Each structure stands twice: as structure tokens, then as C-alpha cells.
Amino acid sequence: MTSEVMERNLGLARECLLAPAGLAESDLDRVFGQLMGPGVDASDLYFQQRRHESWVLEDGIIKDGSRNLDQGVGVRAMSGEQTGFAYSDEIVMPALLEASRAARAIARSGDSGRLQAWQAASGRSLYEPVNPLETFTSDEKVELLRSVDAEARRQDPRVEQVIVNLSGVHDVVLVAGSDGRLAADVRPLVRLNVSVIAADGERRESGMAGGGGRTGYAVFTERDQALGYAREAVRLALLKLDAVEAPAGTMPVVLGPGWPGVLLHEAVGHGLEGDFNRKGTSAFAGRRGERVASPLCTVVDDGTMPGRRGSLNVDDEGNPTGYNVLIERGILKGYMQDSLNARLMGEAPTGNGRRESYAHLPMPRMTNTYMLAGPHDPGEIVASVDRGLYAVNFGGGQVDITSGKFVFSASEAYLIENGRVTRPVKGATLIGNGPDVLTRVSMVGNDLALDGGIGTCGKDGQSVPVGVGQPTLKVDALTVGGTQT
Amino acid sequence: MSSERDCNRGLPSVAELKTLVERALETARQRGASAAEVAANASQGLSVKVRQGEVDTLEHMRDRGLAVSVYFGQRKGEASSADYSAGAIDETVAAACEIARYTSEDPCSGLADAGLLARDVPDLGLHHPWGVSAEAAIELARETERAALDVDSRLTNSEGAEVSAGEGVRVYGNSHGFIGGYPASQHAISCAVLGREGDAMQRDFWYTAARAPEWLESAAEVGRQAGRRTVARLGARRLSTRQVPVIFDPSTARGLIGHFVGAISGGSLYRRASFLVDHLDRQVFPAGFSISERPHLPGALGSTPFDGEGVATRDRELVVDGVLRGYVLSSYSARKLGMETTGNAGGVHNLCVAPGEKDLDELVADVGEGLLVTQLMGQGVNTVTGDYSRGASGFWIENGRIAYPVEEITIAGNLKEMLRHITAVGRDVDTRGSIRTGSLVVEGMTVAGE
């Protein structure tokens, strides 16, 4: 934890969010004076300014470009299990006072919490406070898109369509809590996506690839990273042109390293978020200390990885992010918490309080969720399967946290026949039961990898950027939703 | 600092937003844009959630947005902001103009053709503010949750009941001289409860949504539905892998029609990224199956007098007797295809699948043996090829009746085949969205399970 970094970020955030309205800490005292009425035991303000840009190349031309500016302040008052919330897209004193009146209406009687003296919180230094939008000139952005388009088209004459999307976000946040906590973060985020359509006679297929992280645009030109996405998208589309029907039924499944970690996000991640466990609505509720996975499995949620899409210096409640062990050698160790759920469960916050924007309430959310490497050689894992599926790329997934049932959709998969990877198969959804799928993990590879930085997680209508990862692993029985019976 | 009396701001009027839009259009003209279009939206609302009888959250919503597109010849730039101040409008227009210096000439870009724009803005009866107080909303939510939990003693927990009331104003204008706007409201009551049987828990939910509070289902009815649906799922089993007919209930059927809409949307078609490329005037559904668009249904959730480009919406037929007669196009995608816009910039407006004669029970009886799907999971739909594979839960049908709940299975097929094999439409139409359909029966899907 570096206090200099927090002081620097606080300085940047004050200048960007408070200074234009002439607000200072003493004005915040006045807002909290109104917010912390009878019955309110904690409250916070979340100031945010978010600049976003997007550039789209299609049909070989720069077709669209857009810029968006959104700023505002969210005001939250908590009383026991109750939360009052209001927000304003104007950061000015009258709007702050109006929002505090609305938020504090949740409680009418009882002791009021006291506002503590302001103190800078501690935070991490996982990325530079750059504005990605300014790291390239417009000409350089356009040139980047064109080079990616050319690289994709150069791969194969069957490439019919190429769409390249470049986006950047500069997000400045400042959190002030009634416990005196004052925290700020300056969060860059970039992403580049390539989507291609390839055609062979009547048959058409799409392929997608991309990546990004909390940095400037230069990440895409260093080591020709973005050209690699172009080649990957084309490879996937061409591969799918040759794919046969996917099998239907329950069989051994070998999942490749990296992005297939979406398995962990859906199967166990959501079910271990504190709110669902406090309310007893998760299939994992009350199971801490129990075996929920094979002893080969250790799963962590780690918001502290430098530059990663899911990483944060502080979470959206001003708590430092953490390296949180969720499952250790198969035993359920802990939940991911925001401050409300941590307080109500008598636990410490874990730095997982996140929100989509100032206009949304924070909730326990994942950051970068992955499984640690195991002892097995990936080749040996595939060789151990007689007949099954080898799935290495996925689209999204979804989980019903109450029944524990989850799905994730393979976009690149192959049959395994007699220990060898053979034909590519069409996309298929895989379905399983979160609380027992990891108990069926019989081999874990030594090849841990994280995804490339394109994941977005949705919960209660709120989207936040996340990361996933895992080594190659074998699930002895998982249901594959193909058509071939 | 301004006086604190100024802060009790309500929703802006249509006239106020028109002034902003006109100011932005004028700014664009002054900055040299050859054409421009501006959309302004403002909304406000209240949402309360009650869980186990106690208030969980009380939220006040208030959102604004201004989206500007400018054209310099055939080059386009876009920018948006939530700030309505004169300085911010100027900055937003400037940002859009700056972007347009770097985008390419695109022969298909530009405003909708002037002749297609709405000439008048009929009152479609979309604005019915609720004005419910937080206290009254909390009491309704309590009543909803109580009715749910009272359904059965196995209902042991709750995610809560939510009541929301909202209204907004939308104005769109462009440099052809079109400017139009209207207020609209939307309210909802929803509830999700949990049941337990042995070690297994199930959750299900129900909701009602409408433009006027008096058109909502009653709180007690929403609660009872949520409770009944959760209880019905207790004791769910898996199925073995097999080929079966599948009934999609109205809410999952809406998703299926949504995939069809995705495949006949301009963006998918001009990219040739759809399994329905070049299918106009071809048989896509079975004979007797029809889909129409009715954008002017009074008070309906999908109603609108003009689309996202100011183009007048009108009644039309998309599918007649199973034959595809119309696409879903904006001006841009229409030009790419050498066609005329269908007034669907921003989506479809009350797409209505012609209902059949039978209710769900009768469809179940007709199917005899098969699967009734009530929930789908995941994104396993490939619009390019039509390949379809999704997680499902619902009920196994035996001897023409619901036999038991099922879960942890997938259903798979190809959308092109699935649409052609819709053998029946129910009369149980769900009106809670822009796509209105009853249950759909699809022959010959693959279920994967144990």
C-alpha cells in the first residue's frame, strides 16, 4: 500500500470532480451532516467522471466514432440491512443536499452514526493514472484500426467481413465515507475487438478475438498485439467452417487454459458473493469449511494483478482490493464482500464492493477470478480421455445461484477420440451444477493463464469489467449440449 | 453557488427538451456540419425493494442524456453527455465534429430521407405517471412478497419484491427540420422467492410491467404467481439425452422470436452474418404462421410514433402465411441493402405473433410427450449459422400432462429448422415487451442431459 499514490490520486480526483463546483472537504461535512440523521449508521458519497470513446472500422473504412462524457455523484445511506440511494448527474451543492435528503429517508429514528475525521485510505498502485484517450492521436487510432483490418484480410481470401472496435475509458472516482474514509482512483481501461466473417460456398462463420487492460493504447501496438487478435479471429472463423455437429450428452471435458476460466466465474464465483450468502439464497450458503471441489482445486479472486482488466487500486467503496482465497485445496474458505454485507455477516470487507457507475448501488462483485496451477502436463490430460470434448474458447455464461445450475458456451471445441484431439465441433453450451462440478476435476494442468482482457460481468443489471483464468483441467463428467446423439 | 430552492427539479417538459435539441442542431450548423441529428432523453423514478417484510433498498432515479450525430458530407461523428448546460452542449457538438474529421466517407451514411419522417406525432396514450409515495410503494411490495410466501410452507426465503414507478421524456430532432417528442411512463411490480425441498433450493419469479399503474397485475397476483412458479420447480430432475418436441412458454418464446428478429435485422443482413440472408419472400415459418408490427397500439410498451431517426412508424406485416415479407431496417442498413428503411432504427415496435386457439394446457395435451421450457440460460445462439444450444429448465410432459420439473439440461437445434418446425402458437400472449407472442411448439429438438 502506498500512501503517496493515494495522495496523488486524491489530488487528481479533487481537481476533476470537486474543484469545478468549488467543493472542498468542509462542504462534504455539511452534506454528511444532513445525511447522518437519526437511524443512519453509515453513509457514503461516490463522485465519478467517466470519459469513453469508441472507434469502429467496417468494410475497410472508419465508419463510426463516438465520445461520451458522464459524471455525477451517488449518495447512499445505510440503516441496518436497509439502504437508501439517490444520485445526481450534477456535482453541485444543491443537488448533493437534495440527494442526501432522498437517500436518508430510509431511516427516521434511532441513533445516528457520527462522521469521523477525514483520512486518506490506503490503496494499491496497479496501473498508471493515464487518460487512455490521450495516449494516441486520432490519426494513430485510425492507423491502428486499419492495420488490424489489413492483417485480417491478408490471412485468407475467404475472409468476407472485418469489424474492428477500439474503445477507451478514463474513469476518475472519489469515495467519501462517514467513517472518515477518503479514497480516489484514476482508472484507465482499453479494449480492442476484431470480428470477422468467413465464407466458403454457402457456409458462413464468424470468429472473434480481442484483448485489453488498464493501460493506454500502446499495449496494442507493442509486440503487434492487435495484429495477433486479427490472426486469431480469422483462425477461429476458418476453423468453424470445417466444424461438425457437437455431441449431445454427459462426457469427460478437458478445458483449455485462460478464458475457459469463465467456468469458475459461473460455477463458483457468483455463488460465493457475500450478498447471496448473507441472504441464504446461494447454493453455497452456510458451507464454509466444507469440501466443494477436488483437492486439486484452489480458486482465488485477485483484484491486485497489475494492469489487468478486473483489477482496481481500491474498490468502489474505497477499500483496497485483495488476493482472496475462495476455495483452498477443495475446501470452501471465504466469500467476496462489500462493506454492507461484511458488516452484517461480521466479517471484514474483501475489496469486492463494485458498482457500474455513480447511478448504481455497490454490490459484492468479482475482480480477476482464477484457479492456481496444478501438477499435470496438459498433453497428459488430453491423452487420459477416451472419448470426450476439448473446449478451448468460450462465449459467455450464466448461473442460477440458488439451484447452482450454470452454463457456459464453447465457441472453439474439438472431439477427443482415443486420447487425441481430432475434429473441430460447432459451438455448444455446457451445463453443470456449481456446488459439485469442481469435485469432478480429476486433473489440473501446470499451465495457468489469464484471459486477454475482454470480460464483462452482469449482475442485477450492472456491468463491470472482470478477468478470469485457469490452467488446463479435466472435468470427469459434464453435460455437452450439442445435437449429435 | 445557486440557491437551494432551485434543486427541487422535476422532469423537463417536451418543450424544454426541444429547446435543447434545437440549440444543439444550431450549434452543429454553426460549426459547419452539413447535417445533424440530436436525441434528448430524461427520466426519473422511484424503486423500492422489500425483503422478508423489511425495506431492503429505496432508490431515487434521475437520468438525462443528450446524443449528437453530425455529418460533414458522408462523414459522421457522434458524441453524448448527461450535462444539459449550454457549455456542455457546445462541447458535445464540438466533440462530434472533431470525430467526423477522422471517420471515412461512407456513401450510405446520413439522415433518414426527409419524405419518410413523421408528419405528426399522434398521442398514443403512453404517459400515465403513478405518483406513488415511497410509503405506499413499500406497502405494495410487502403485500406482494407476503402473497408469494403464503403460497406454500416450503417457500422459506425470498430475494424480495420490488415496486418501481418511472416516467420520461424523449425528443428527437434533425436538420431536415423534423423535431418531435413525447412523454412516456413505465411501472412494474416483481417478486422472486425461494423454496427448499431436502437439500435442494429453487428460485423463480414473476413480474408485471405496464405504462399505467391500473394496467399492472395486482400485487397479490404477482406474488402468488412467483410463489406458484417456485413451488412447481421443487424436486426438479434431469433427463436423459433424447429428441423431443419442445414447448417454449410465452417468455422464452419471446426470446426465440427475438433471435429471428436479430437474423432479419439490417445489420446482420448487410454483413451477410445471418442464417436468413436472401430469404425475403421465402418460406421461413410453416404455412399459417404470421407476424405483424403494430407500433401505434394505445398504451402498449413497444408503441412509438416515430423511430430513432424520426421515421414515421406504421403497421406492417413481416411474415404472412409463413413467408418472410419484411426486414427490420434503419436508413443506414436499408441503403446498404438498396432498400427503404422500415422505421426500425432502435428496434421493433409491438411485434405481434398471430395467436392460435389453444391455451398452454391444451398445447401440453396435444404434445403428449415432450419438454415445456420456462427458463433458458446462456448465450449459445449463433445468428450467422442459426446454431442454437442453450441451458434450459422447465417441465417434462407425459401422457399430455405436466409430469415433473426438470433442470440441468440443454436444448439444441438450428434456428432455421426450428422456425420451420413451429407446429402451434398458443393464445397465452405475453404483452410485457416489444415482442408479443404466445407459447410456441417446436418439433424435433435435441435435449442433452444425463
Tab-separated table of C-alpha atoms in Angstrom, chain A residues 21-23 27 30 51 53-55 58-71 81-90 92-95 97-98 101-103 105-106 108 138-139 142 146 160-161 163 197 203-206 240 245 247-250 276 278-285 358-361 395-407 409 426-433 436 440 460 479-485, chain B residues 1-9 43 49 51-52 54-66 76-83 88 91-92 94-96 98-100 102-107 109 135 138 142 157-159 193-196 200-203 233 238 241-243 267 270-274 277 332 336 375-382 384-385 387-393 407-414 446-450:
chain	number	residue	atom	x	y	z
A	21	ALA	CA	-18.108	23.117	-8.334
A	22	GLY	CA	-15.957	24.852	-5.758
A	23	LEU	CA	-16.426	21.969	-3.307
A	27	ASP	CA	-18.667	21.100	2.119
A	30	ARG	CA	-22.185	19.697	5.527
A	51	ARG	CA	-14.953	9.680	-20.447
A	53	GLU	CA	-14.596	6.787	-26.719
A	54	SER	CA	-15.223	4.173	-29.351
A	55	TRP	CA	-13.975	3.796	-32.925
A	58	GLU	CA	-16.067	-1.848	-41.038
A	59	ASP	CA	-15.976	-2.536	-44.780
A	60	GLY	CA	-12.427	-1.201	-44.716
A	61	ILE	CA	-13.489	2.302	-43.681
A	62	ILE	CA	-13.620	4.177	-40.388
A	63	LYS	CA	-17.368	4.029	-40.079
A	64	ASP	CA	-18.168	5.303	-36.598
A	65	GLY	CA	-16.559	7.243	-33.847
A	66	SER	CA	-18.144	8.440	-30.638
A	67	ARG	CA	-17.267	10.175	-27.426
A	68	ASN	CA	-19.244	10.148	-24.206
A	69	LEU	CA	-18.913	12.135	-21.020
A	70	ASP	CA	-20.825	11.110	-17.920
A	71	GLN	CA	-20.354	12.470	-14.442
A	81	GLU	CA	-29.988	-4.009	6.411
A	82	GLN	CA	-31.674	-1.061	4.700
A	83	THR	CA	-30.174	1.154	2.032
A	84	GLY	CA	-31.406	4.490	0.733
A	85	PHE	CA	-29.933	5.714	-2.523
A	86	ALA	CA	-30.154	8.740	-4.772
A	87	TYR	CA	-27.870	10.268	-7.354
A	88	SER	CA	-27.395	13.354	-9.426
A	89	ASP	CA	-25.652	13.984	-12.723
A	90	GLU	CA	-24.762	17.445	-11.499
A	92	VAL	CA	-23.147	20.879	-7.170
A	93	MET	CA	-24.079	21.527	-3.550
A	94	PRO	CA	-27.869	21.839	-4.004
A	95	ALA	CA	-28.019	18.528	-5.871
A	97	LEU	CA	-28.153	18.096	-0.447
A	98	GLU	CA	-31.280	17.020	-2.332
A	101	ARG	CA	-32.375	14.096	1.841
A	102	ALA	CA	-33.810	11.456	-0.506
A	103	ALA	CA	-31.276	8.785	0.499
A	105	ALA	CA	-35.401	8.947	4.114
A	106	ILE	CA	-34.756	5.230	4.605
A	108	ARG	CA	-36.401	8.015	10.747
A	138	SER	CA	-6.836	10.300	-33.587
A	139	ASP	CA	-4.601	9.563	-36.568
A	142	VAL	CA	-7.313	5.243	-37.147
A	146	ARG	CA	-6.576	-0.013	-40.493
A	160	GLU	CA	-15.556	-11.506	-46.180
A	161	GLN	CA	-16.133	-9.027	-43.383
A	163	ILE	CA	-15.104	-5.278	-37.979
A	197	ILE	CA	-16.992	-13.362	-41.146
A	203	ARG	CA	-21.321	-21.777	-45.454
A	204	ARG	CA	-20.502	-18.737	-43.306
A	205	GLU	CA	-18.912	-18.461	-39.898
A	206	SER	CA	-17.776	-15.766	-37.524
A	240	LYS	CA	-15.598	-23.248	-37.620
A	245	GLU	CA	-22.112	-31.190	-35.196
A	247	PRO	CA	-22.037	-34.214	-29.399
A	248	ALA	CA	-25.000	-34.288	-27.001
A	249	GLY	CA	-24.759	-35.896	-23.575
A	250	THR	CA	-22.608	-36.222	-20.480
A	276	PHE	CA	-26.246	-14.117	-1.742
A	278	ARG	CA	-25.917	-13.331	3.820
A	279	LYS	CA	-29.418	-13.755	2.416
A	280	GLY	CA	-29.068	-17.537	2.214
A	281	THR	CA	-30.045	-17.546	-1.470
A	282	SER	CA	-26.841	-19.185	-2.767
A	283	ALA	CA	-26.362	-22.918	-3.150
A	284	PHE	CA	-23.066	-22.324	-1.251
A	285	ALA	CA	-24.676	-20.576	1.755
A	358	TYR	CA	-22.431	6.636	-9.590
A	359	ALA	CA	-26.033	5.885	-10.608
A	360	HIS	CA	-25.860	2.309	-9.263
A	361	LEU	CA	-25.529	0.813	-5.782
A	395	GLY	CA	-18.527	-17.057	-25.190
A	396	GLY	CA	-20.339	-16.010	-22.058
A	397	GLY	CA	-22.027	-17.958	-19.306
A	398	GLN	CA	-24.797	-17.659	-16.756
A	399	VAL	CA	-25.695	-19.142	-13.377
A	400	ASP	CA	-28.784	-19.649	-11.232
A	401	ILE	CA	-27.077	-19.146	-7.864
A	402	THR	CA	-29.959	-20.733	-5.946
A	403	SER	CA	-30.180	-24.068	-7.754
A	404	GLY	CA	-26.456	-23.870	-8.562
A	405	LYS	CA	-27.016	-24.724	-12.235
A	406	PHE	CA	-24.688	-22.899	-14.609
A	407	VAL	CA	-23.933	-22.781	-18.322
A	409	SER	CA	-20.920	-21.671	-24.218
A	426	LYS	CA	-19.707	-26.448	-33.657
A	427	GLY	CA	-20.385	-24.234	-30.666
A	428	ALA	CA	-22.322	-25.836	-27.849
A	429	THR	CA	-23.477	-24.889	-24.383
A	430	LEU	CA	-22.086	-26.858	-21.450
A	431	ILE	CA	-24.268	-27.191	-18.342
A	432	GLY	CA	-23.427	-28.320	-14.833
A	433	ASN	CA	-24.094	-27.920	-11.136
A	436	ASP	CA	-20.335	-30.315	-7.437
A	440	ARG	CA	-15.263	-33.890	-10.561
A	460	ASP	CA	-28.702	-7.142	-11.288
A	479	THR	CA	-23.167	-32.229	-19.999
A	480	VAL	CA	-22.446	-31.047	-23.543
A	481	GLY	CA	-25.411	-29.506	-25.350
A	482	GLY	CA	-24.779	-30.492	-28.949
A	483	THR	CA	-27.194	-32.147	-31.371
A	484	GLN	CA	-25.355	-35.397	-32.143
A	485	THR	CA	-26.867	-38.183	-30.021
B	1	MET	CA	-23.450	28.771	-5.618
B	2	SER	CA	-27.112	28.782	-6.624
B	3	SER	CA	-29.945	28.919	-4.177
B	4	GLU	CA	-31.018	25.643	-2.625
B	5	ARG	CA	-34.615	26.222	-3.632
B	6	ASP	CA	-33.588	25.567	-7.232
B	7	CYS	CA	-32.765	21.980	-6.502
B	8	ASN	CA	-36.238	20.502	-6.401
B	9	ARG	CA	-36.253	19.790	-10.106
B	43	SER	CA	-36.307	10.173	-16.946
B	49	LYS	CA	-37.399	-3.390	-2.662
B	51	ARG	CA	-37.187	-8.424	1.589
B	52	GLN	CA	-38.671	-10.577	4.360
B	54	GLU	CA	-38.397	-5.142	5.693
B	55	VAL	CA	-37.259	-2.392	3.346
B	56	ASP	CA	-34.088	-3.511	1.586
B	57	THR	CA	-33.449	-0.574	-0.758
B	58	LEU	CA	-35.152	2.688	-1.608
B	59	GLU	CA	-33.758	4.222	-4.798
B	60	HIS	CA	-34.481	7.530	-6.481
B	61	MET	CA	-33.558	7.521	-10.168
B	62	ARG	CA	-32.989	10.576	-12.316
B	63	ASP	CA	-31.209	10.260	-15.651
B	64	ARG	CA	-30.556	12.543	-18.567
B	65	GLY	CA	-28.803	12.153	-21.867
B	66	LEU	CA	-28.093	14.126	-24.998
B	76	LYS	CA	-20.147	11.078	-39.399
B	77	GLY	CA	-19.199	11.814	-35.792
B	78	GLU	CA	-21.076	11.090	-32.579
B	79	ALA	CA	-20.885	12.316	-29.001
B	80	SER	CA	-23.079	12.192	-25.928
B	81	SER	CA	-23.290	13.695	-22.476
B	82	ALA	CA	-25.595	13.859	-19.474
B	83	ASP	CA	-24.964	17.560	-18.997
B	88	ALA	CA	-21.707	21.179	-22.253
B	91	GLU	CA	-18.569	20.749	-26.038
B	92	THR	CA	-20.589	17.710	-27.056
B	94	ALA	CA	-17.592	20.041	-30.843
B	95	ALA	CA	-16.506	16.538	-29.852
B	96	ALA	CA	-18.775	15.004	-32.502
B	98	GLU	CA	-13.839	16.557	-34.140
B	99	ILE	CA	-14.561	12.822	-34.551
B	100	ALA	CA	-16.009	13.437	-38.027
B	102	TYR	CA	-11.269	11.199	-38.847
B	103	THR	CA	-14.112	8.956	-39.975
B	104	SER	CA	-14.322	7.937	-43.646
B	105	GLU	CA	-16.682	8.922	-46.445
B	106	ASP	CA	-19.488	6.375	-46.265
B	107	PRO	CA	-21.922	6.582	-49.181
B	109	SER	CA	-24.410	7.423	-44.066
B	135	GLU	CA	-44.503	4.524	1.801
B	138	ILE	CA	-43.198	-0.187	0.247
B	142	ARG	CA	-44.769	-6.053	1.293
B	157	ASN	CA	-36.713	-17.492	1.753
B	158	SER	CA	-37.036	-14.538	-0.534
B	159	GLU	CA	-34.998	-12.306	-2.785
B	193	VAL	CA	-38.928	-16.272	-3.817
B	194	LEU	CA	-37.018	-19.406	-2.847
B	195	GLY	CA	-38.268	-22.843	-1.944
B	196	ARG	CA	-36.468	-25.723	-0.306
B	200	ALA	CA	-32.132	-28.543	-2.935
B	201	MET	CA	-33.264	-24.942	-3.344
B	202	GLN	CA	-35.166	-23.418	-6.226
B	203	ARG	CA	-35.938	-19.836	-7.127
B	233	ARG	CA	-39.822	-26.298	-9.628
B	238	ARG	CA	-32.561	-34.296	-15.053
B	241	THR	CA	-30.331	-37.304	-23.832
B	242	ARG	CA	-33.139	-37.556	-26.428
B	243	GLN	CA	-35.003	-35.920	-29.349
B	267	GLY	CA	-27.009	-5.034	-39.559
B	270	TYR	CA	-25.813	-6.374	-44.997
B	271	ARG	CA	-22.874	-8.054	-43.251
B	272	ARG	CA	-24.229	-11.352	-44.585
B	273	ALA	CA	-23.947	-12.543	-40.994
B	274	SER	CA	-27.376	-14.138	-40.773
B	277	VAL	CA	-29.609	-13.790	-45.761
B	332	TYR	CA	-28.288	3.055	-42.943
B	336	LYS	CA	-26.538	-0.807	-47.644
B	375	GLN	CA	-36.294	-20.718	-18.410
B	376	LEU	CA	-33.281	-20.539	-20.692
B	377	MET	CA	-29.686	-19.797	-19.752
B	378	GLY	CA	-26.613	-18.591	-21.584
B	379	GLN	CA	-25.879	-17.066	-24.973
B	380	GLY	CA	-25.453	-20.166	-27.137
B	381	VAL	CA	-27.076	-18.725	-30.257
B	382	ASN	CA	-25.098	-18.201	-33.475
B	384	VAL	CA	-24.594	-16.444	-38.635
B	385	THR	CA	-25.337	-20.172	-38.857
B	387	ASP	CA	-26.882	-22.976	-34.484
B	388	TYR	CA	-28.732	-22.953	-31.185
B	389	SER	CA	-27.701	-24.561	-27.879
B	390	ARG	CA	-28.881	-23.226	-24.519
B	391	GLY	CA	-29.272	-24.355	-20.927
B	392	ALA	CA	-32.899	-24.999	-20.012
B	393	SER	CA	-35.249	-25.788	-17.176
B	407	GLU	CA	-33.297	-28.861	-14.827
B	408	GLU	CA	-29.613	-29.043	-15.806
B	409	ILE	CA	-30.330	-29.948	-19.416
B	410	THR	CA	-29.645	-28.226	-22.713
B	411	ILE	CA	-31.821	-27.898	-25.790
B	412	ALA	CA	-30.166	-27.673	-29.192
B	413	GLY	CA	-31.031	-27.391	-32.857
B	414	ASN	CA	-30.694	-24.986	-35.751
B	446	THR	CA	-32.178	-32.384	-29.059
B	447	VAL	CA	-32.187	-32.473	-25.275
B	448	ALA	CA	-28.820	-33.255	-23.684
B	449	GLY	CA	-28.757	-34.454	-20.108
B	450	GLU	CA	-27.560	-37.427	-18.094
